[in-house]
Coordinates of C-alpha atoms in Angstrom, one line a residue:
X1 CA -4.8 -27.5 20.8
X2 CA -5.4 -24.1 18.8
X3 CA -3.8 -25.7 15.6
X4 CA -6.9 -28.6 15.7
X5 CA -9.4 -25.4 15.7
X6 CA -7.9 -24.1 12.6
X7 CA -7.0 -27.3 10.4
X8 CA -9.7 -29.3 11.0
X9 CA -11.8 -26.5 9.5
X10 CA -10.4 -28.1 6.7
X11 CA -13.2 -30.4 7.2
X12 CA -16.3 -30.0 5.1
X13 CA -17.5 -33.5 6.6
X14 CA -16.3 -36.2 9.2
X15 CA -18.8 -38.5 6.6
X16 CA -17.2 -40.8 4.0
X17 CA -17.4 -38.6 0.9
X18 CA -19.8 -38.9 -1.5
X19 CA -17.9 -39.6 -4.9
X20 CA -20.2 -37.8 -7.6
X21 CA -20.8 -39.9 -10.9
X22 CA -21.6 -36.8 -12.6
X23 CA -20.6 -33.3 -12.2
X24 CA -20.6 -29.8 -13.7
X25 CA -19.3 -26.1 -14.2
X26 CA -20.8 -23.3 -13.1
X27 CA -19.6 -20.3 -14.7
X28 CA -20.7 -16.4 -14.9
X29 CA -18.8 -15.4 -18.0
X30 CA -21.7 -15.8 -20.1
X31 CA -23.9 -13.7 -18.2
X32 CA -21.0 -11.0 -18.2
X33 CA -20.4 -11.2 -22.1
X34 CA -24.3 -10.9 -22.3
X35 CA -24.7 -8.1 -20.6
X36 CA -21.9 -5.9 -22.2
X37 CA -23.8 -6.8 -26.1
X38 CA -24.1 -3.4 -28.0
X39 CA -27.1 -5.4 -30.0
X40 CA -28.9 -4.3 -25.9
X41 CA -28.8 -1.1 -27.7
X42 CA -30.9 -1.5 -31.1
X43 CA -34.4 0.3 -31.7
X44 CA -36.8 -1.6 -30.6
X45 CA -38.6 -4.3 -33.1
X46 CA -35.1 -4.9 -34.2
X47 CA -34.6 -8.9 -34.4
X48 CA -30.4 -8.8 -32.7
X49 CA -32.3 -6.6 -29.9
X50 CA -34.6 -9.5 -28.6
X51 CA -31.6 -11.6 -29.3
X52 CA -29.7 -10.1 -27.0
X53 CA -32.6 -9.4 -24.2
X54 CA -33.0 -13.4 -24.5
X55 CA -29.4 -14.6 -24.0
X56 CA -29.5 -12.7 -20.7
X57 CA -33.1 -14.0 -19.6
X58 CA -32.3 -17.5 -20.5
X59 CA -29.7 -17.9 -17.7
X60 CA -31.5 -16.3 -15.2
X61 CA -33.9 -18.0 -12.7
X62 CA -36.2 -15.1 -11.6
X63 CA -38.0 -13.6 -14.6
X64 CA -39.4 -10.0 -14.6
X65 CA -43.4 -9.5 -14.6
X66 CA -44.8 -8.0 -17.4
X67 CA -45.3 -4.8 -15.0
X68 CA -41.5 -5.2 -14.6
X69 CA -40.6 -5.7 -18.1
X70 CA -39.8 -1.9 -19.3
X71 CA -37.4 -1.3 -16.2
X72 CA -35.4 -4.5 -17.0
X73 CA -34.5 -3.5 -20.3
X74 CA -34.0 0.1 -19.5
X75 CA -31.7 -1.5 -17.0
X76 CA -30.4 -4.1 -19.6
X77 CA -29.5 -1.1 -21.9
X78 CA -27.7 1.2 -19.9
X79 CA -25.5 -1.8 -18.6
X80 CA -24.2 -1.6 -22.1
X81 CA -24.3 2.2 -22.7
X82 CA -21.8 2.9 -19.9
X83 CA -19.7 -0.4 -20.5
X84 CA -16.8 2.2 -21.4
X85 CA -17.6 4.0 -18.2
X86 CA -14.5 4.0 -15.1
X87 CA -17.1 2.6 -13.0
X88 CA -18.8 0.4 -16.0
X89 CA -14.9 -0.8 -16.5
X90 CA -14.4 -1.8 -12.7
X91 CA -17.9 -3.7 -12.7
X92 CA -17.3 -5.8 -15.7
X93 CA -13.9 -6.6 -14.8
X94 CA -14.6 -7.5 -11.5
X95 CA -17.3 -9.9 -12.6
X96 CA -15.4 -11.1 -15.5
X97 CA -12.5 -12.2 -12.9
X98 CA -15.1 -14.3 -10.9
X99 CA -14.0 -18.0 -11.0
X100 CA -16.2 -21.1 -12.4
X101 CA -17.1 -23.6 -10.0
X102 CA -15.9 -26.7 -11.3
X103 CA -17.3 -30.0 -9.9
X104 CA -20.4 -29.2 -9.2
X105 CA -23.0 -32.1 -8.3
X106 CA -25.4 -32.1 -11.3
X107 CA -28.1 -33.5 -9.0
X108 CA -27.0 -30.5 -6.6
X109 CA -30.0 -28.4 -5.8
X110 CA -27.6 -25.4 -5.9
X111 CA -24.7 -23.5 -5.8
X112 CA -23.1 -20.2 -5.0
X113 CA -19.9 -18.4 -5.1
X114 CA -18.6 -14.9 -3.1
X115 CA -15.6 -13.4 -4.6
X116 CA -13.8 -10.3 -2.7
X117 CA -10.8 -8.6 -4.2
X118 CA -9.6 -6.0 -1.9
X119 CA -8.8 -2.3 -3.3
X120 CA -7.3 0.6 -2.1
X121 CA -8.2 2.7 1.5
X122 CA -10.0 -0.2 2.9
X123 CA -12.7 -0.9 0.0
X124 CA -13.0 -3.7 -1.5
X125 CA -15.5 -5.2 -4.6
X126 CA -17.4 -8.3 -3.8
X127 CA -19.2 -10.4 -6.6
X128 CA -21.5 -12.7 -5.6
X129 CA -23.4 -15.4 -7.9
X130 CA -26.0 -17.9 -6.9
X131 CA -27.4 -20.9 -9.8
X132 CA -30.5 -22.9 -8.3
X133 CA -30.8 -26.3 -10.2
X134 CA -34.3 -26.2 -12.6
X135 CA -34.1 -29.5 -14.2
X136 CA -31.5 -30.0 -15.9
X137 CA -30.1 -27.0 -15.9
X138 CA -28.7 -24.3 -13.7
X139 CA -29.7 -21.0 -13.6
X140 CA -28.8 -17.4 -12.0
X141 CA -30.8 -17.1 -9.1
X142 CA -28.5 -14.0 -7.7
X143 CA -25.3 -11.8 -8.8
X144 CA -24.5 -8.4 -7.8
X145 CA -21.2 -6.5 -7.7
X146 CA -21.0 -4.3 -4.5
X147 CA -18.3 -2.2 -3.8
X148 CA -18.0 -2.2 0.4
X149 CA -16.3 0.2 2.6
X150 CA -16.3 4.2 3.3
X151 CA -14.0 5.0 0.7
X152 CA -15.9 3.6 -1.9
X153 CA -19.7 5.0 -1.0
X154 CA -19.8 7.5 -3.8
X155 CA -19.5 4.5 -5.6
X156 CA -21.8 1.7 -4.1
X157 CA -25.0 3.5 -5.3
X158 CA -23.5 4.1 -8.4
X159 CA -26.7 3.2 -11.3
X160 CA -27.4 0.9 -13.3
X161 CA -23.5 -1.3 -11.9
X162 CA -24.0 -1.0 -8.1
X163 CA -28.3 0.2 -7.7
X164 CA -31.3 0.9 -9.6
X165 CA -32.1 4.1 -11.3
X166 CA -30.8 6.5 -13.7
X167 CA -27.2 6.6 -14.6
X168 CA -25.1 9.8 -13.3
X169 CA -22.7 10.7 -15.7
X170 CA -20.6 12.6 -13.3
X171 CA -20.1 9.3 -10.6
X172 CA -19.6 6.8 -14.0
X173 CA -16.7 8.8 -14.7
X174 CA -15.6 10.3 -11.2
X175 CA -11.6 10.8 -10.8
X176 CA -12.3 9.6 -7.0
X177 CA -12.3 6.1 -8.3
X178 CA -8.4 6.3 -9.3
X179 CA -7.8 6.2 -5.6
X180 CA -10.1 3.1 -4.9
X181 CA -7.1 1.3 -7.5
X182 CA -4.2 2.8 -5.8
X183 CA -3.7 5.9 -7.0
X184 CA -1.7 8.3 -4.9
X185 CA -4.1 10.3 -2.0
X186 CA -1.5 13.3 -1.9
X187 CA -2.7 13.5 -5.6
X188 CA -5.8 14.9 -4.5
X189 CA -4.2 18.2 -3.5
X190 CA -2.2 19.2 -6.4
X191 CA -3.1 21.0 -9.1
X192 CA -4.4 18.7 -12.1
X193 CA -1.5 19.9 -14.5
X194 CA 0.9 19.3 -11.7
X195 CA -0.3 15.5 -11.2
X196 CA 1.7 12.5 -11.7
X197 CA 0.2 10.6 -14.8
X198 CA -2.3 7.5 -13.8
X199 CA -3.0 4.4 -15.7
X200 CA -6.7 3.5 -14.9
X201 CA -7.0 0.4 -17.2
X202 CA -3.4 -1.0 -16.0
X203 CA -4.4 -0.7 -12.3
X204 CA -8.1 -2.1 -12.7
X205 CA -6.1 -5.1 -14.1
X206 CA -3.7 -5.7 -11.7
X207 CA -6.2 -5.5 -8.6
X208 CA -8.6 -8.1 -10.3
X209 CA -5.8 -10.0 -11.7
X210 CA -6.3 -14.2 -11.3
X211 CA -4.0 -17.4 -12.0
X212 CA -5.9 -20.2 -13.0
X213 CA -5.7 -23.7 -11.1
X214 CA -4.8 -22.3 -8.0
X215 CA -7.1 -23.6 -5.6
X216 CA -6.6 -26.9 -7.1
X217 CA -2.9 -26.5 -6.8
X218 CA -3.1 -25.9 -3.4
X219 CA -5.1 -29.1 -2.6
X220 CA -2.7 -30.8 -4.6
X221 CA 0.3 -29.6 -2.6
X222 CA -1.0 -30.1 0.8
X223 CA -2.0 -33.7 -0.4
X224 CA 1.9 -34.3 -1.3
X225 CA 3.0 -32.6 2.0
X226 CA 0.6 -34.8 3.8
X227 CA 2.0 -38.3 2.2
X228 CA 3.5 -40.5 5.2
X229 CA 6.6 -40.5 3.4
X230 CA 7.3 -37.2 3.8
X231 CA 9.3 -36.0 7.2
X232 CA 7.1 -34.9 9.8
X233 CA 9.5 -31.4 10.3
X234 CA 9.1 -31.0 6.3
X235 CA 5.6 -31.5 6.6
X236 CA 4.7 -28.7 9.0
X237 CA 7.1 -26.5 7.5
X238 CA 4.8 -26.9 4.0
X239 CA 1.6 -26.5 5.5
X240 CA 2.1 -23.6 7.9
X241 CA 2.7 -21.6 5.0
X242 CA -1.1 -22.1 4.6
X243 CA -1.9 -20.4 7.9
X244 CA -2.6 -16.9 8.2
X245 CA -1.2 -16.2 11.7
X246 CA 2.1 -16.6 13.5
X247 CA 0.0 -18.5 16.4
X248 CA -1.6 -21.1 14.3
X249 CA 2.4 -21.5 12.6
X250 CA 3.7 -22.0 16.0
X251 CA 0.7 -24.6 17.1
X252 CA 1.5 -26.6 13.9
X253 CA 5.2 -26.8 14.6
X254 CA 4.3 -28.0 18.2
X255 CA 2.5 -30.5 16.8
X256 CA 4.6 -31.9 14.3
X257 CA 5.0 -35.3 15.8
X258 CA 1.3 -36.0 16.1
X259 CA 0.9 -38.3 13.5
X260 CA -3.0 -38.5 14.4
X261 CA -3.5 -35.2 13.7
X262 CA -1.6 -35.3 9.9
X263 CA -3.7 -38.4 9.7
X264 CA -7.0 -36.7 10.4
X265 CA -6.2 -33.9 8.1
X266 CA -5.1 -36.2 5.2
X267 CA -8.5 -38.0 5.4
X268 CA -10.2 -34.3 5.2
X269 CA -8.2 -33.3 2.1
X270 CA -9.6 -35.8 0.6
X271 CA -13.1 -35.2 1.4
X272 CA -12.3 -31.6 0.2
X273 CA -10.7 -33.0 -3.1
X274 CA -14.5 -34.7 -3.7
X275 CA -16.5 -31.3 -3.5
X276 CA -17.0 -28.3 -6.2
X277 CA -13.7 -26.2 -6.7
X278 CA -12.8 -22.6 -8.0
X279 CA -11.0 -23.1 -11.1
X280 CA -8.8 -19.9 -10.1
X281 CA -8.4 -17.2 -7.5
X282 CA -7.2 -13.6 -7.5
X283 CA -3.7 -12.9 -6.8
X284 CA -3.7 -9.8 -4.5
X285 CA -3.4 -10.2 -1.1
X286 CA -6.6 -10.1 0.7
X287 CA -8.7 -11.8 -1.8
X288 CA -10.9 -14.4 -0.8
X289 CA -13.0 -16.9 -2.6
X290 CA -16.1 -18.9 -0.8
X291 CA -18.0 -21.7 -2.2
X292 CA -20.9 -23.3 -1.5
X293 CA -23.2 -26.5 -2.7
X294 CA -26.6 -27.3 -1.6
X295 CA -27.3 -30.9 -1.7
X296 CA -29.8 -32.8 -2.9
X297 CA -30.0 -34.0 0.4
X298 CA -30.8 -30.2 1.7
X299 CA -28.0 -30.0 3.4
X300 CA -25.1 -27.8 2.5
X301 CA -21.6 -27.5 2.6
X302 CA -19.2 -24.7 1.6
X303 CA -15.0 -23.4 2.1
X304 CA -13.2 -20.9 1.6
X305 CA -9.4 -19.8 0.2
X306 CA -7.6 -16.4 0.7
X307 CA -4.6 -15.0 -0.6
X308 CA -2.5 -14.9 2.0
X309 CA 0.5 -11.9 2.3
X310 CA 2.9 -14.3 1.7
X311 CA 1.2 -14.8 -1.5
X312 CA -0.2 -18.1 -0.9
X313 CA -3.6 -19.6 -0.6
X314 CA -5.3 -20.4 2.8
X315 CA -7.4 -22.9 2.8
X316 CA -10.4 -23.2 5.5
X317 CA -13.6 -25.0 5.6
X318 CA -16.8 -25.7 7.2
X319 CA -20.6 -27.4 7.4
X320 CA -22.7 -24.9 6.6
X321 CA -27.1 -26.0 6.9
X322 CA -29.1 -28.0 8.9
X323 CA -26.6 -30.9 8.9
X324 CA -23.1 -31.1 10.4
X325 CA -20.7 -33.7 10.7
X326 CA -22.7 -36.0 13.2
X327 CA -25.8 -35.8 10.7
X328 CA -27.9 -33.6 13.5

């Protein structure tokens, strides 16, 4: 039954859930507000400088050696210098989009989040963010912003956003960029005064563009469309629109008389409703958001949305570490 394959991926966890007594959020804004401070600029010995150097070193988990210390700053300061950059624009965006992770286990030995927003000629920019727990708190372990595909390679060495190493001036602000956003490729060939006029900042903000309460909106919809007073036709009609393919529609709508099945993937909504949550997701087609939670147990479990071309979520799950559903 090809539908079972691809809703019962819903499942993070045949196991009874584990209800969390106390939980958390996990969030990256700080980190992206720190990093943009102008104070990262100030002559050295200035008090607001080691301010600033200390917000960002506070959340992080890995600290630089003292041998290290010089590059990180240098590093630290030209994050801010070219803040106003194209490229310096598209990285701070694209990290400032990344959702929080609400829900997260506070006895949790960590957590991570991907986050891929698709752009233009087959690239896309992916933000990923790990915290590992240190006592009480939760700090960065990981985060980059990569920008993936063979449109986008002048970009994804692109210093100090996307690599080490000295800043290029003439990549920062490269016109190539516009098309990575949508601008028009026939563009390329026309004289520059003959050009049809380009708004960078309103197309930067319309491919990283995000509607809060999404994700949980969708796990609150399927759990209504699930609820045994609703008609079984009505049901399937709701959730297919869920499913990325026209096969795994048509499986569902073979199988809308199973009541077994809607029961199994009622009970694994509810698992899913237990476990940490993106408190939004991007809008554009393409997108996709994957979350992950290692346990105190040392197992971990992790799933996944995308926005679909229909403009919904799809939802998916599954066990990720050294235990699965039968505990093995």
């Amino acid at each position: 039954m090809p539908i079972a394959r691809t809703l019962l991926l819903l499942a993070i966890t045949l196991l009874s859930p584990t209800l969390w007594a106390e939980t958390t959020t996990l969030s990256a804004k700080g980190l992206t507000e720190s990093l943009k401070n102008p104070d990262l600029l100030l002559l050295a010995g200035d008090p607001k400088l080691e301010t600033a150097r200390k917000a960002v070193a506070d959340m992080l988990f890995n600290q630089p050696s003292a041998a290290e210390l010089e590059k990180f700053h240098a590093r630290l300061a030209n994050l801010a210098r070219h803040r106003d950059t194209r490229v310096g624009r598209l990285f701070f965006t694209a990290l400032a989009a990344v959702p929080a992770i609400q829900g997260v286990a506070t006895d949790a030995k960590g957590a991570s989040l991907v986050c891929t927003f698709e752009l233009a000629l087959g690239s896309g920019a992916q933000v990923r963010v790990a915290w590992v727990r240190v006592g009480a708190d939760f700090l960065i372990s990981n985060f980059a912003v990569e920008i993936t595909g063979n449109a986008g390679a002048l970009f994804a060495s692109a210093a100090p956003y996307f690599a080490s190493g000295e800043p290029d001036a003439r990549v920062l602000q490269a016109a190539e960029l516009d098309y990575l956003l949508g601008r028009d490729t026939s563009e390329r060939t026309r004289l520059e005064s003959e050009r049809q006029p380009f708004d960078f900042d309103a197309a930067l903000k319309q491919r990283f563009e995000i509607k809060a309460g999404d994700p949980a909106a969708l796990l609150q919809s399927l759990t209504d469309a699930l609820k045994p007073e609703t008609p079984a036709k009505d049901r399937a009609s709701l959730v297919s629109r869920h499913l990325a393919t026209p096969e795994d529609r048509a499986a569902l709508a073979a199988q809308a008389q199973d009541a077994e099945l809607w029961k199994r993937i009622a009970e694994q909504l509810a698992v899913l409703q237990t476990r940490p949550i993106a408190d939004s997701a991007p809008l554009r087609a393409g997108a996709t958001i994957e979350i992950s939670q290692q346990e105190a147990s040392g197992s971990s479990s992790g799933w996944k949305v995308s926005r679909l071309e229909n403009g919904e979520l799809g939802l998916s799950a599954e066990t990720m570490g050294a235990s699965d559903a039968t505990g093995k």
